[in-house]
């Protein structure tokens, strides 16, 4: 099944998740955090805590910074899509960015999914923070295509993710399978085998973009089993120094590969046969790209600032920036903004890059979060029964008082 929102016939790519984060979206508050990030705030700063209240957990600035930088790379990559065909340098940069930006975002998503189980409150958060936004934006992108692209035949289907919405469908599936990955003996090898089998299975189809769900799965599973000390390893000074020649070499390889390699491999949305390659290249490319993506992700994370910056607060709004910036990019394509000749010059490419970074930054800000919270973080108390444990706790507190 095809859809008109896929750039140049593709389904697009996305990712990658100090205000309250979107429900169901990976964030430092949704799972255990390192001890250094969970110490209670002193009473002198917050006042006396209510009896029985749990100490508030502090967000880790490193992960918020990482999510923000990853979402900026996502927006830049989408803005480069209409321009890269005429610039080999831009195409090389596009290839390198697509090799790690979504793997990095998905790995962090897995890391903050470690505490997910089938507990009622977490299932509710998954529905309101992932499933509901998926349906809302699937419909919104379809209607936008009908209007902006003058495409009245654009179908509305929650089974065929449109443009950026594939990530929400994938996150929903990955989260639901989290308890299973905690049970199996060799989770990462099993996830890699599943990804390799998917890469040689063209009959999987487009329902819920299952190819992407399965081919990106190893990054999520790896994140599930990472520990704080693993992230400390890549934040060492020697790793930051080594990352410079690694990225330089990646750009050179990307420039060399432009006329020789199908960029579709980096989208992880098609089988080897659909990319016009022999079936056996699917498992080989799955393993090769997994290794390359992890190397570049480690280099990327090594340069993520550890301290709190002005952009740190934007880390909680990355889902907003992710889902909303697609309207700007696709609107630019529909209305011919990218057709201006000067945008296809080096100066124009720099301008588009800066505009994309500034635009997605604005869309991650708290004011935008407040405006669109009804779609991203609906409370929907009316749709759920009260949890028995929560009711018992409230009755106990009332009895004590």
Coordinates of C-alpha atoms in Angstrom, one line a residue:
X1 CA 0.0 0.0 0.0
X2 CA 1.4 3.4 -0.9
X3 CA 0.7 6.9 0.4
X4 CA 1.4 10.4 -0.9
X5 CA 3.1 11.6 2.2
X6 CA 6.2 9.4 1.6
X7 CA 8.9 11.6 0.2
X8 CA 10.0 10.5 -3.2
X9 CA 8.0 7.3 -2.9
X10 CA 9.5 6.5 0.5
X11 CA 7.6 6.2 3.8
X12 CA 10.0 8.7 5.4
X13 CA 12.1 8.2 8.4
X14 CA 12.0 9.8 11.5
X15 CA 13.0 9.3 15.3
X16 CA 13.4 9.5 17.6
X17 CA 11.7 10.6 23.7
X18 CA 11.8 19.7 32.1
X19 CA 8.2 19.7 31.8
X20 CA 5.9 16.8 32.3
X21 CA 6.7 14.4 29.5
X22 CA 4.2 13.0 27.0
X23 CA 2.3 10.0 28.3
X24 CA 3.7 6.8 27.2
X25 CA 6.8 8.4 25.6
X26 CA 10.2 7.4 26.9
X27 CA 11.4 9.9 29.5
X28 CA 13.5 9.9 32.6
X29 CA 10.4 10.0 34.8
X30 CA 9.0 6.8 33.3
X31 CA 11.6 4.4 34.6
X32 CA 14.4 4.1 37.2
X33 CA 17.2 6.6 36.8
X34 CA 20.7 6.6 38.1
X35 CA 21.1 7.3 41.8
X36 CA 22.8 10.6 41.0
X37 CA 19.6 11.7 39.2
X38 CA 17.1 10.5 41.8
X39 CA 18.1 12.1 45.1
X40 CA 15.2 13.9 46.8
X41 CA 15.1 17.7 46.6
X42 CA 16.0 19.2 50.0
X43 CA 13.1 20.3 52.1
X44 CA 14.6 23.7 52.4
X45 CA 14.1 24.2 48.7
X46 CA 10.6 22.6 48.4
X47 CA 9.0 23.0 51.8
X48 CA 7.8 20.1 53.9
X49 CA 6.6 17.1 52.0
X50 CA 3.1 15.7 52.5
X51 CA 2.9 12.6 54.6
X52 CA 3.5 9.5 52.6
X53 CA 4.5 11.5 49.5
X54 CA 7.3 10.1 47.3
X55 CA 10.4 12.2 46.8
X56 CA 10.4 13.8 43.3
X57 CA 12.8 12.4 40.8
X58 CA 15.0 14.8 39.0
X59 CA 15.5 14.5 35.2
X60 CA 18.9 13.7 33.9
X61 CA 20.0 16.6 31.7
X62 CA 22.2 14.3 29.6
X63 CA 19.2 12.3 28.2
X64 CA 17.1 15.4 27.7
X65 CA 19.9 17.0 25.8
X66 CA 20.4 13.8 23.7
X67 CA 16.8 13.6 22.8
X68 CA 16.7 17.2 21.8
X69 CA 19.8 16.9 19.6
X70 CA 18.5 13.7 18.0
X71 CA 15.1 15.3 17.1
X72 CA 17.0 18.3 15.6
X73 CA 18.9 15.9 13.4
X74 CA 15.6 14.2 12.4
X75 CA 14.1 17.6 11.3
X76 CA 17.3 18.5 9.4
X77 CA 17.3 15.1 7.6
X78 CA 13.7 15.6 6.5
X79 CA 14.4 19.2 5.3
X80 CA 17.4 17.8 3.3
X81 CA 15.2 15.3 1.5
X82 CA 14.0 17.6 -1.3
X83 CA 17.5 19.1 -1.8
X84 CA 19.9 16.2 -1.6
X85 CA 19.4 14.9 -5.1
X86 CA 21.5 17.7 -6.6
X87 CA 24.3 17.8 -4.0
X88 CA 26.6 14.9 -3.4
X89 CA 28.0 16.5 -0.2
X90 CA 24.5 16.9 1.2
X91 CA 23.6 13.4 0.3
X92 CA 26.7 12.1 2.1
X93 CA 25.7 14.1 5.2
X94 CA 22.1 12.8 4.9
X95 CA 23.4 9.2 4.8
X96 CA 25.5 9.6 7.9
X97 CA 22.7 11.3 9.9
X98 CA 20.3 8.6 8.9
X99 CA 22.7 5.9 9.9
X100 CA 22.4 6.9 13.6
X101 CA 19.8 9.5 14.5
X102 CA 16.8 7.1 14.8
X103 CA 18.9 4.3 16.3
X104 CA 20.0 6.7 19.0
X105 CA 16.5 7.9 19.7
X106 CA 15.2 4.3 19.8
X107 CA 18.0 3.1 22.0
X108 CA 17.2 5.8 24.5
X109 CA 13.5 4.9 24.2
X110 CA 14.3 1.3 25.1
X111 CA 16.5 2.5 28.1
X112 CA 13.6 4.4 29.6
X113 CA 11.2 1.5 28.9
X114 CA 13.0 -0.8 31.3
X115 CA 10.4 -0.4 34.1
X116 CA 7.4 -1.1 31.8
X117 CA 5.1 -3.9 32.8
X118 CA 1.4 -4.6 32.4
X119 CA 0.5 -2.5 35.4
X120 CA -2.7 -0.6 34.9
X121 CA -1.2 2.9 35.2
X122 CA 1.5 2.1 32.7
X123 CA -0.9 0.6 30.2
X124 CA -3.1 3.7 30.5
X125 CA 0.0 5.9 29.9
X126 CA 0.9 3.8 26.8
X127 CA -2.6 4.2 25.4
X128 CA -3.0 8.0 26.1
X129 CA 0.6 8.9 25.3
X130 CA 1.2 6.7 22.2
X131 CA -1.9 5.0 20.8
X132 CA -4.1 8.1 21.0
X133 CA -1.6 10.5 19.4
X134 CA -0.9 7.9 16.7
X135 CA -4.6 7.9 15.7
X136 CA -4.9 11.7 16.0
X137 CA -1.9 12.4 13.8
X138 CA -2.6 9.6 11.4
X139 CA -5.9 11.3 10.6
X140 CA -4.4 14.8 10.7
X141 CA -1.6 13.9 8.2
X142 CA -4.2 12.2 5.9
X143 CA -6.5 15.3 5.9
X144 CA -3.5 17.6 5.5
X145 CA -2.5 15.6 2.4
X146 CA -6.0 15.9 1.0
X147 CA -6.1 19.6 1.4
X148 CA -2.5 20.8 0.9
X149 CA -1.6 18.4 -1.9
X150 CA -5.0 18.6 -3.5
X151 CA -5.3 14.8 -3.1
X152 CA -8.9 14.0 -2.2
X153 CA -8.3 10.3 -2.7
X154 CA -5.9 10.1 0.2
X155 CA -7.2 7.3 2.4
X156 CA -7.4 7.4 6.2
X157 CA -6.1 4.1 7.6
X158 CA -4.8 3.5 11.1
X159 CA -3.2 0.3 9.8
X160 CA -0.9 2.0 7.3
X161 CA 1.3 4.6 9.2
X162 CA 1.6 7.8 7.3
X163 CA 5.0 9.6 7.1
X164 CA 6.2 10.2 10.7
X165 CA 3.5 8.2 12.6
X166 CA 5.3 4.9 12.1
X167 CA 7.4 5.6 15.2
X168 CA 4.4 5.7 17.4
X169 CA 3.1 2.4 16.0
X170 CA 6.5 0.9 16.5
X171 CA 6.9 2.3 20.1
X172 CA 3.5 0.9 21.0
X173 CA 4.5 -2.6 19.8
X174 CA 7.9 -2.5 21.4
X175 CA 6.6 -1.4 24.7
X176 CA 4.0 -4.1 24.8
X177 CA 6.7 -6.7 24.2
X178 CA 9.0 -5.4 26.9
X179 CA 8.1 -8.0 29.5
X180 CA 8.8 -10.8 27.0
X181 CA 12.3 -9.5 26.3
X182 CA 13.0 -9.6 30.1
X183 CA 12.1 -13.3 30.1
X184 CA 14.1 -14.7 27.3
X185 CA 17.7 -15.9 27.8
X186 CA 19.4 -14.1 24.9
X187 CA 17.2 -11.1 24.0
X188 CA 19.6 -9.1 21.8
X189 CA 20.7 -12.1 19.6
X190 CA 17.0 -13.1 19.3
X191 CA 16.1 -9.5 18.2
X192 CA 18.8 -9.5 15.6
X193 CA 17.6 -12.8 14.2
X194 CA 14.1 -11.4 13.9
X195 CA 15.5 -8.3 12.2
X196 CA 17.5 -10.4 9.7
X197 CA 14.5 -12.6 8.9
X198 CA 12.4 -9.5 8.3
X199 CA 15.0 -8.2 5.9
X200 CA 14.4 -11.2 3.6
X201 CA 10.6 -11.3 4.0
X202 CA 9.0 -9.0 1.4
X203 CA 5.5 -10.4 2.1
X204 CA 5.3 -8.8 5.6
X205 CA 3.4 -5.9 4.1
X206 CA 2.7 -2.3 5.3
X207 CA 0.4 -3.0 8.2
X208 CA 1.7 -0.9 11.1
X209 CA 4.9 -0.6 9.1
X210 CA 5.9 -3.9 10.5
X211 CA 9.2 -4.0 8.5
X212 CA 10.4 -1.0 10.5
X213 CA 9.1 -2.4 13.7
X214 CA 11.1 -5.6 13.3
X215 CA 14.3 -4.1 11.7
X216 CA 14.7 -1.4 14.3
X217 CA 13.8 -3.8 17.1
X218 CA 17.4 -4.7 18.1
X219 CA 18.1 -1.0 19.1
X220 CA 15.1 -0.9 21.4
X221 CA 16.0 -4.3 23.0
X222 CA 19.6 -3.2 23.5
X223 CA 18.4 0.0 25.2
X224 CA 16.2 -2.2 27.6
X225 CA 19.3 -3.9 28.9
X226 CA 21.7 -0.9 29.1
X227 CA 22.7 0.5 32.5
X228 CA 23.8 3.9 33.6
X229 CA 27.4 2.9 33.6
X230 CA 27.2 2.0 29.9
X231 CA 26.4 5.6 29.1
X232 CA 29.2 6.8 31.3
X233 CA 31.6 4.9 29.2
X234 CA 30.8 6.8 26.0
X235 CA 31.0 10.1 27.9
X236 CA 34.7 9.8 28.6
X237 CA 37.1 12.4 27.1
X238 CA 39.0 9.8 25.0
X239 CA 35.8 8.7 23.4
X240 CA 35.0 12.3 22.4
X241 CA 38.4 12.7 20.9
X242 CA 38.1 9.4 18.9
X243 CA 34.7 10.3 17.7
X244 CA 36.0 13.2 15.6
X245 CA 38.0 11.0 13.1
X246 CA 35.2 8.4 13.2
X247 CA 32.7 10.9 12.0
X248 CA 35.1 12.3 9.5
X249 CA 35.7 8.8 8.1
X250 CA 31.9 8.2 8.0
X251 CA 31.4 11.3 5.9
X252 CA 34.1 10.2 3.5
X253 CA 32.5 6.8 3.2
X254 CA 29.1 8.4 2.8
X255 CA 30.4 10.6 0.0
X256 CA 31.9 7.5 -1.7
X257 CA 28.7 5.5 -1.3
X258 CA 26.3 8.1 -2.7
X259 CA 26.3 6.6 -6.3
X260 CA 27.0 3.1 -5.1
X261 CA 24.5 2.3 -2.4
X262 CA 20.8 2.5 -2.1
X263 CA 19.8 4.9 0.7
X264 CA 16.8 2.8 1.4
X265 CA 18.9 0.5 3.5
X266 CA 19.0 3.2 6.2
X267 CA 15.2 3.5 6.4
X268 CA 14.9 -0.2 7.5
X269 CA 11.4 -0.3 5.9
X270 CA 12.0 -2.7 2.9
X271 CA 13.3 -6.2 2.4
X272 CA 16.4 -6.9 0.4
X273 CA 14.3 -8.1 -2.5
X274 CA 12.3 -4.9 -2.5
X275 CA 15.5 -2.9 -2.7
X276 CA 16.6 -4.9 -5.8
X277 CA 19.3 -6.8 -4.0
X278 CA 19.9 -10.6 -3.6
X279 CA 18.1 -12.1 -0.5
X280 CA 21.3 -12.9 1.3
X281 CA 22.3 -9.3 1.5
X282 CA 19.5 -8.6 3.9
X283 CA 21.0 -10.4 6.9
X284 CA 24.5 -9.1 6.0
X285 CA 23.3 -5.5 5.8
X286 CA 21.2 -5.8 9.0
X287 CA 24.3 -6.8 11.0
X288 CA 26.6 -4.3 9.2
X289 CA 24.3 -1.4 9.7
X290 CA 23.6 -2.4 13.3
X291 CA 27.3 -2.2 14.0
X292 CA 27.8 1.1 12.1
X293 CA 24.8 2.6 13.8
X294 CA 26.0 1.7 17.3
X295 CA 29.4 3.1 16.6
X296 CA 28.0 6.4 15.3
X297 CA 25.5 6.5 18.2
X298 CA 28.3 6.1 20.7
X299 CA 30.2 9.0 19.0
X300 CA 27.1 11.1 19.0
X301 CA 26.3 10.5 22.7
X302 CA 29.9 11.2 23.6
X303 CA 29.4 14.9 22.6
X304 CA 26.0 15.3 24.3
X305 CA 26.4 17.9 27.1
X306 CA 26.0 16.5 30.6
X307 CA 25.0 19.7 32.3
X308 CA 21.7 21.5 32.2
X309 CA 21.5 24.0 29.3
X310 CA 18.7 26.2 27.9
X311 CA 17.8 23.4 25.5
X312 CA 17.5 20.8 28.3
X313 CA 13.8 21.7 29.0
X314 CA 13.1 21.0 25.3
X315 CA 14.0 17.3 25.8
X316 CA 10.6 16.7 27.3
X317 CA 8.9 18.1 24.2
X318 CA 10.6 16.0 21.5
X319 CA 7.5 14.2 20.6
X320 CA 5.8 17.5 19.9
X321 CA 8.6 18.6 17.7
X322 CA 8.7 15.3 16.0
X323 CA 5.1 15.1 15.0
X324 CA 4.5 18.8 14.3
X325 CA 7.5 19.5 12.1
X326 CA 6.3 17.1 9.5
X327 CA 3.5 19.5 8.6
X328 CA 6.1 22.2 7.8
X329 CA 8.3 19.9 5.8
X330 CA 5.4 18.4 3.8
X331 CA 3.8 21.8 3.4
X332 CA 7.0 23.1 1.9
X333 CA 7.1 20.3 -0.6
X334 CA 3.4 20.6 -1.5
X335 CA 3.6 24.4 -2.0
X336 CA 6.9 24.4 -3.8
X337 CA 9.0 26.1 -1.2
X338 CA 12.0 23.9 -2.1
X339 CA 11.8 24.7 -5.8
X340 CA 13.6 28.0 -5.5
X341 CA 17.0 27.6 -7.3
X342 CA 19.0 29.4 -4.6
X343 CA 18.0 26.8 -2.0
X344 CA 19.9 24.3 -4.0
X345 CA 23.2 26.2 -3.6
X346 CA 25.5 25.6 -0.6
X347 CA 24.3 28.8 1.0
X348 CA 20.7 27.8 0.5
X349 CA 21.3 24.3 2.0
X350 CA 22.8 25.9 5.1
X351 CA 19.8 28.2 5.3
X352 CA 17.4 25.3 5.1
X353 CA 19.4 23.4 7.7
X354 CA 19.2 26.4 10.2
X355 CA 15.5 26.9 9.5
X356 CA 14.8 23.3 10.2
X357 CA 16.8 23.3 13.5
X358 CA 15.1 26.5 14.6
X359 CA 11.6 25.3 13.6
X360 CA 11.8 22.0 15.5
X361 CA 13.3 23.8 18.5
X362 CA 10.3 26.2 18.6
X363 CA 7.9 23.2 18.4
X364 CA 9.5 21.6 21.4
X365 CA 9.0 24.6 23.7
X366 CA 6.6 24.5 26.7
X367 CA 4.1 27.0 25.1
X368 CA 3.7 24.7 22.1
X369 CA 3.3 21.7 24.5
X370 CA 0.5 23.5 26.3
X371 CA -1.4 24.2 23.1
X372 CA -1.2 20.7 21.8
X373 CA -1.3 18.7 25.0
X374 CA -4.9 17.8 24.3
X375 CA -3.7 15.6 21.4
X376 CA -0.3 14.5 22.8
X377 CA -1.1 14.0 26.5
X378 CA -4.9 13.6 26.9
X379 CA -5.9 12.6 30.4
X380 CA -9.0 10.6 29.4
X381 CA -10.0 9.8 32.9
X382 CA -13.5 9.2 31.6
X383 CA -12.2 6.2 29.5
X384 CA -10.6 4.2 32.3
X385 CA -11.7 2.5 35.5
X386 CA -10.1 3.6 38.7
X387 CA -7.3 1.3 39.7
X388 CA -8.1 -0.8 42.8
X389 CA -4.7 -0.3 44.3
X390 CA -5.0 3.5 43.9
X391 CA -8.5 3.5 45.5
X392 CA -7.3 1.4 48.4
X393 CA -4.4 3.8 49.0
X394 CA -6.7 6.8 49.0
X395 CA -9.1 5.1 51.5
X396 CA -6.1 4.3 53.7
X397 CA -4.9 7.9 53.6
X398 CA -8.4 9.1 54.4
X399 CA -8.7 6.8 57.4
X400 CA -5.3 7.9 58.8
X401 CA -6.3 11.6 58.5

